[in-house]
Coordinates of N, CA and C in Angstrom, one line a residue:
M256 N 83.6 127.1 168.9 CA 82.7 126.7 167.8 C 81.4 127.5 167.8
M257 N 80.9 127.7 166.6 CA 79.6 128.3 166.4 C 78.8 127.4 165.7
I258 N 77.6 127.1 166.4 CA 76.6 126.3 165.7 C 75.4 127.3 165.7
H259 N 74.9 127.5 164.6 CA 73.8 128.5 164.3 C 72.5 128.0 164.0
H260 N 71.5 128.3 164.7 CA 70.1 128.0 164.4 C 69.4 129.3 165.0
S261 N 68.7 130.0 164.1 CA 68.2 131.3 164.4 C 67.0 131.3 165.5
S262 N 66.5 130.2 165.8 CA 65.4 130.2 166.8 C 65.9 129.6 168.1
W263 N 67.2 129.3 168.3 CA 67.7 128.7 169.5 C 68.0 129.7 170.5
P264 N 67.6 129.6 171.8 CA 68.0 130.4 172.9 C 69.6 130.0 173.2
C265 N 70.3 130.9 173.9 CA 71.6 130.7 174.2 C 72.0 129.4 174.8
F266 N 71.2 129.0 175.8 CA 71.5 127.8 176.5 C 71.4 126.5 175.6
C267 N 70.6 126.6 174.6 CA 70.5 125.4 173.7 C 71.7 125.3 172.8
I268 N 72.3 126.5 172.4 CA 73.5 126.4 171.6 C 74.6 125.9 172.4
R269 N 74.7 126.2 173.7 CA 75.8 125.6 174.5 C 75.7 124.1 174.6
E270 N 74.4 123.6 174.8 CA 74.2 122.2 174.9 C 74.5 121.5 173.5
W271 N 74.1 122.1 172.4 CA 74.5 121.5 171.1 C 76.0 121.5 170.9
S272 N 76.6 122.5 171.4 CA 78.1 122.6 171.2 C 78.7 121.4 172.0
R273 N 78.3 121.1 173.2 CA 78.8 120.0 174.0 C 78.6 118.7 173.3
A274 N 77.3 118.5 172.8 CA 76.9 117.2 172.1 C 77.8 117.1 170.8
F275 N 78.0 118.1 170.1 CA 78.9 118.1 168.8 C 80.3 117.8 169.2
S276 N 80.8 118.3 170.2 CA 82.1 118.0 170.7 C 82.3 116.6 171.1
E277 N 81.2 116.0 171.7 CA 81.3 114.5 172.0 C 81.3 113.7 170.8
L278 N 80.5 114.0 169.8 CA 80.6 113.3 168.5 C 81.8 113.3 167.8
F279 N 82.6 114.3 168.0 CA 83.9 114.4 167.3 C 85.0 114.2 168.3
D280 N 84.8 113.3 169.3 CA 85.8 112.9 170.3 C 86.4 114.1 171.0
G281 N 85.6 115.2 171.2 CA 85.9 116.4 171.9 C 87.0 117.3 171.3
E282 N 87.3 117.0 170.1 CA 88.4 117.8 169.4 C 87.7 118.8 168.5
V283 N 87.2 119.9 169.1 CA 86.6 120.9 168.2 C 87.6 122.0 168.0
P284 N 88.0 122.3 166.7 CA 89.1 123.3 166.5 C 88.6 124.7 166.6
E285 N 89.5 125.6 166.7 CA 89.3 126.9 166.7 C 88.6 127.4 165.5
G286 N 87.4 128.2 165.6 CA 86.8 128.9 164.5 C 85.9 128.0 163.8
L287 N 85.5 126.8 164.2 CA 84.6 126.0 163.4 C 83.2 126.5 163.5
G288 N 82.6 126.7 162.4 CA 81.2 127.2 162.3 C 80.3 126.3 161.5
V289 N 79.2 125.9 162.0 CA 78.3 125.0 161.3 C 76.9 125.6 161.4
F290 N 76.2 125.8 160.3 CA 74.8 126.1 160.2 C 74.0 124.9 160.1
T291 N 72.9 124.8 160.7 CA 72.1 123.6 160.6 C 71.0 123.9 159.6
P292 N 70.4 122.8 159.0 CA 70.7 121.4 159.3 C 71.9 120.9 158.6
T293 N 72.5 119.9 159.3 CA 73.6 119.2 158.7 C 73.5 117.7 159.0
Q294 N 73.9 116.9 158.0 CA 73.9 115.5 158.2 C 75.2 114.9 158.0
I295 N 75.7 114.2 159.1 CA 77.0 113.6 159.0 C 76.8 112.2 159.6
D296 N 77.1 111.1 158.8 CA 76.9 109.9 159.3 C 78.0 109.2 160.2
F297 N 79.2 109.6 160.0 CA 80.3 109.1 160.7 C 81.2 110.2 161.2
P298 N 80.8 111.0 162.3 CA 81.5 112.1 162.6 C 82.9 111.9 163.1
K299 N 83.2 110.8 163.7 CA 84.6 110.4 164.2 C 85.5 110.1 163.1
Q300 N 85.0 110.1 161.8 CA 85.9 109.8 160.6 C 86.2 111.2 160.0
I301 N 85.9 112.3 160.6 CA 86.2 113.6 160.1 C 87.2 114.3 161.0
T302 N 88.2 115.1 160.3 CA 89.1 116.0 161.1 C 89.0 117.3 160.4
F303 N 88.9 118.4 161.3 CA 88.8 119.7 160.9 C 90.1 120.5 161.2
G304 N 90.5 121.3 160.2 CA 91.5 122.3 160.5 C 91.0 123.5 161.2
K305 N 91.7 124.7 161.3 CA 91.1 125.8 162.0 C 90.2 126.6 161.1
H306 N 89.3 127.3 161.6 CA 88.4 128.2 160.8 C 87.7 127.6 159.6
V307 N 87.1 126.5 159.8 CA 86.3 125.8 158.8 C 84.8 126.3 159.0
F308 N 84.2 126.7 157.9 CA 82.8 127.2 158.0 C 81.9 126.3 157.1
I309 N 80.9 125.8 157.7 CA 80.0 124.8 156.9 C 78.6 125.5 156.9
N310 N 78.1 125.8 155.7 CA 76.8 126.4 155.6 C 75.7 125.4 155.7
H311 N 74.4 125.7 155.7 CA 73.4 124.8 155.9 C 73.1 123.7 154.9
N312 N 72.4 122.7 155.2 CA 72.2 121.6 154.4 C 73.4 120.8 153.8
F313 N 74.4 120.7 154.7 CA 75.8 120.0 154.3 C 75.5 118.5 154.6
T314 N 75.9 117.6 153.8 CA 75.8 116.2 153.8 C 77.2 115.6 153.7
A315 N 77.6 114.9 154.7 CA 78.8 114.2 154.7 C 78.6 112.6 154.9
M316 N 78.8 111.8 153.9 CA 78.8 110.4 154.1 C 80.3 110.0 154.2
S317 N 80.7 110.1 155.5 CA 82.1 110.1 155.9 C 82.7 108.8 156.4
I318 N 82.2 107.7 156.1 CA 82.8 106.4 156.5 C 84.1 106.1 156.2
G319 N 84.5 106.7 155.0 CA 85.9 106.5 154.4 C 86.8 107.6 154.9
G320 N 86.4 108.6 155.6 CA 87.2 109.7 156.2 C 87.1 111.0 155.4
I321 N 87.1 112.0 156.1 CA 87.2 113.3 155.4 C 88.1 114.2 156.3
E322 N 89.0 114.9 155.6 CA 90.0 115.7 156.2 C 89.9 117.2 155.7
F323 N 89.6 118.1 156.5 CA 89.5 119.5 156.2 C 90.8 120.2 156.6
G324 N 91.3 121.0 155.7 CA 92.5 121.9 156.1 C 92.0 123.2 156.8
D325 N 92.8 124.1 156.9 CA 92.5 125.4 157.6 C 91.8 126.3 156.6
N326 N 90.9 127.2 157.1 CA 90.2 128.2 156.3 C 89.5 127.7 155.2
V327 N 88.6 126.7 155.4 CA 87.8 126.1 154.4 C 86.4 126.7 154.5
Q328 N 85.8 127.1 153.4 CA 84.4 127.6 153.3 C 83.6 126.7 152.5
I329 N 82.5 126.3 153.1 CA 81.6 125.3 152.4 C 80.2 126.0 152.3
G330 N 79.8 126.1 151.0 CA 78.5 126.8 150.7 C 77.4 125.7 151.1
P331 N 76.0 126.3 151.0 CA 74.9 125.5 151.3 C 74.7 124.4 150.3
H332 N 74.1 123.3 150.8 CA 73.8 122.1 150.0 C 74.9 121.4 149.4
V333 N 76.1 121.4 150.0 CA 77.3 120.6 149.6 C 77.2 119.2 150.1
T334 N 77.6 118.3 149.3 CA 77.7 116.9 149.6 C 79.1 116.4 149.4
I335 N 79.7 115.7 150.4 CA 80.9 115.0 150.2 C 80.7 113.5 150.6
V336 N 81.1 112.7 149.7 CA 80.7 111.2 149.7 C 82.1 110.5 149.7
T337 N 82.3 109.6 150.7 CA 83.5 108.8 150.7 C 83.3 107.3 150.5
D338 N 82.1 106.9 150.2 CA 81.9 105.5 149.9 C 81.0 105.4 148.6
N339 N 81.2 104.2 147.9 CA 80.5 103.9 146.7 C 80.3 102.4 146.7
H340 N 79.2 101.9 146.1 CA 79.0 100.5 146.0 C 79.9 99.9 144.8
D341 N 80.2 98.6 145.1 CA 80.9 97.8 144.1 C 80.0 97.6 143.0
L342 N 80.4 97.7 141.8 CA 79.5 97.5 140.6 C 79.0 96.1 140.4
T343 N 79.8 95.1 140.8 CA 79.3 93.7 140.6 C 78.6 93.2 141.8
N344 N 79.0 93.6 143.1 CA 78.3 93.2 144.3 C 77.9 94.5 145.0
R345 N 76.7 94.9 144.8 CA 76.2 96.2 145.3 C 76.0 96.2 146.8
Y346 N 76.2 95.0 147.4 CA 76.2 95.1 148.9 C 77.5 95.4 149.6
V347 N 78.5 95.5 148.8 CA 79.9 95.8 149.1 C 80.1 97.3 149.0
L348 N 80.6 97.9 150.1 CA 81.0 99.3 150.0 C 82.5 99.5 149.8
K349 N 82.8 100.4 148.9 CA 84.3 100.7 148.7 C 84.4 102.1 149.2
C350 N 85.3 102.3 150.2 CA 85.4 103.6 150.9 C 86.8 104.2 150.5
R351 N 86.9 105.5 150.3 CA 88.1 106.2 150.0 C 88.0 107.7 150.6
K352 N 89.1 108.0 151.3 CA 89.0 109.2 151.9 C 89.1 110.5 151.0
V353 N 88.4 111.6 151.5 CA 88.4 112.8 150.8 C 89.2 113.8 151.6
V354 N 90.2 114.5 150.9 CA 91.0 115.5 151.6 C 90.7 116.8 151.0
I355 N 90.5 117.8 151.8 CA 90.2 119.2 151.3 C 91.4 120.0 151.9
G356 N 92.1 120.7 151.0 CA 93.3 121.4 151.5 C 93.0 122.7 152.2
N357 N 94.0 123.5 152.4 CA 93.8 124.8 153.1 C 93.3 125.9 152.1
N358 N 92.6 126.9 152.6 CA 92.0 128.0 151.9 C 91.2 127.6 150.8
V359 N 90.3 126.6 150.9 CA 89.5 126.0 149.8 C 88.1 126.6 150.0
W360 N 87.4 127.0 148.8 CA 86.1 127.5 148.8 C 85.3 126.4 148.0
I361 N 84.3 125.8 148.6 CA 83.4 125.0 147.9 C 82.0 125.6 147.8
G362 N 81.5 125.9 146.5 CA 80.4 126.6 146.2 C 79.1 125.8 146.4
A363 N 78.0 126.5 146.5 CA 76.6 125.9 146.8 C 76.4 124.8 145.9
G364 N 75.9 123.7 146.4 CA 75.4 122.6 145.7 C 76.4 121.7 145.0
A365 N 77.7 121.9 145.3 CA 78.7 121.0 144.8 C 78.7 119.6 145.4
S366 N 79.1 118.7 144.8 CA 79.3 117.3 145.3 C 80.8 116.8 144.9
I367 N 81.3 116.2 146.1 CA 82.7 115.8 146.0 C 82.6 114.2 146.2
M368 N 83.2 113.5 145.3 CA 83.0 112.1 145.2 C 84.3 111.4 146.0
P369 N 84.1 110.1 146.2 CA 85.1 109.3 147.0 C 86.5 109.4 146.5
G370 N 87.5 109.6 147.3 CA 88.9 109.6 147.0 C 89.5 111.0 146.4
V371 N 88.7 111.9 146.3 CA 89.2 113.2 145.7 C 90.1 113.9 146.7
H372 N 91.1 114.5 146.2 CA 92.0 115.4 147.0 C 91.8 116.8 146.4
V373 N 91.5 117.7 147.1 CA 91.3 119.2 146.7 C 92.5 119.9 147.2
G374 N 93.3 120.5 146.2 CA 94.5 121.2 146.5 C 94.2 122.4 147.3
D375 N 95.3 123.0 147.9 CA 95.2 124.3 148.6 C 94.8 125.4 147.6
N376 N 94.1 126.4 148.2 CA 93.7 127.6 147.4 C 92.8 127.4 146.1
A377 N 92.1 126.1 146.2 CA 91.2 125.8 145.1 C 89.9 126.3 145.3
V378 N 89.1 126.6 144.3 CA 87.7 127.0 144.3 C 86.9 125.9 143.5
I379 N 85.8 125.4 144.1 CA 84.9 124.6 143.4 C 83.6 125.3 143.2
A380 N 83.3 125.5 141.9 CA 82.1 126.3 141.5 C 80.8 125.6 142.0
G381 N 79.9 126.4 142.2 CA 78.5 125.8 142.6 C 78.0 124.8 141.6
S382 N 77.4 123.8 142.2 CA 76.8 122.7 141.5 C 77.8 121.8 140.8
A383 N 79.1 121.9 140.9 CA 80.2 121.1 140.4 C 80.1 119.7 140.9
V384 N 80.3 118.7 140.1 CA 80.4 117.3 140.5 C 81.9 116.9 140.4
V385 N 82.6 116.8 141.5 CA 84.1 116.7 141.5 C 84.3 115.1 141.6
T386 N 84.9 114.6 140.6 CA 85.2 113.1 140.5 C 86.6 112.8 140.5
K387 N 87.5 113.9 140.3 CA 89.0 113.7 140.2 C 89.6 114.8 141.1
D388 N 90.9 114.5 141.4 CA 91.6 115.5 142.2 C 91.7 117.0 141.6
V389 N 91.7 117.8 142.4 CA 91.6 119.3 142.1 C 93.0 119.9 142.4
P390 N 93.7 120.4 141.3 CA 95.1 120.8 141.5 C 95.1 122.2 142.4
V391 N 96.2 122.4 143.0 CA 96.3 123.7 143.8 C 96.0 124.9 142.9
N392 N 95.6 126.0 143.5 CA 95.3 127.2 142.9 C 94.5 127.2 141.5
T393 N 93.4 126.4 141.5 CA 92.6 126.3 140.3 C 91.2 126.6 140.8
V394 N 90.3 126.9 139.7 CA 88.9 127.0 139.8 C 88.4 125.8 139.0
V395 N 87.5 124.9 139.5 CA 87.0 123.9 138.8 C 85.4 124.0 138.8
G396 N 84.7 123.6 137.7 CA 83.4 123.6 137.7 C 82.8 122.6 136.6
G397 N 81.5 122.4 136.7 CA 80.8 121.4 135.8 C 80.6 120.1 136.2
N398 N 80.0 119.3 135.4 CA 79.7 117.8 135.7 C 80.1 117.0 134.5
P399 N 81.2 116.3 134.6 CA 82.2 116.3 135.7 C 83.0 117.6 135.8
A400 N 83.4 117.9 137.0 CA 84.2 119.2 137.1 C 85.5 119.1 136.3
K401 N 85.8 120.3 135.7 CA 87.0 120.4 134.9 C 87.6 121.8 135.4
V402 N 89.0 121.9 135.2 CA 89.6 123.2 135.4 C 89.1 124.2 134.5
I403 N 88.6 125.3 135.1 CA 88.0 126.5 134.4 C 89.2 127.5 134.3
R404 N 90.0 127.7 135.3 CA 91.1 128.6 135.3 C 92.1 128.4 136.4
Q405 N 93.2 129.0 136.2 CA 94.3 128.8 137.2 C 94.2 130.2 138.0
L406 N 94.6 130.1 139.2 CA 94.6 131.2 140.1 C 96.1 131.6 140.3
N407 N 96.4 133.0 140.3 CA 97.8 133.3 140.4 C 98.2 133.7 141.9
G408 N 97.2 133.5 142.7 CA 97.5 133.9 144.2 C 96.9 135.2 144.6
A409 N 96.8 136.1 143.6 CA 96.2 137.5 144.0 C 94.8 137.4 144.4
E410 N 94.1 136.3 143.8 CA 92.7 136.1 143.9 C 92.4 135.6 145.3
S411 N 93.2 134.8 145.8 CA 92.9 134.0 147.0 C 93.1 134.7 148.3

């Protein structure tokens, strides 16, 4: 696992890696890269595939669970939310898992809302607000996110 902070000496990176490993129940997958700062409220509710890269200023409100597939790239300032408040009783949280498929690229500043499933080989454009499932081999963007185009596989 790589945790990057430009001003850390080597021993500090090793200590941070151990602490991070503890937070995720010691299951750190091959090729996980995380740039700080990162905010994750319930790390034990997250599972990572292999070769997941998370850029700086990532926020995960993960009480409902987040599952990352293999080869996922997450741009800076991305937010994934798995909980929402009930509209009639705002003290009640409604939690829904977010699933990110394999070979997904999430652009800078994108937000993914509770219950969304992102299909394999999908691209989420920068600043998109994803409120519904993203089909495989598509590019989505906008607020709310809509399919911009289909990918034929040669692009991915």
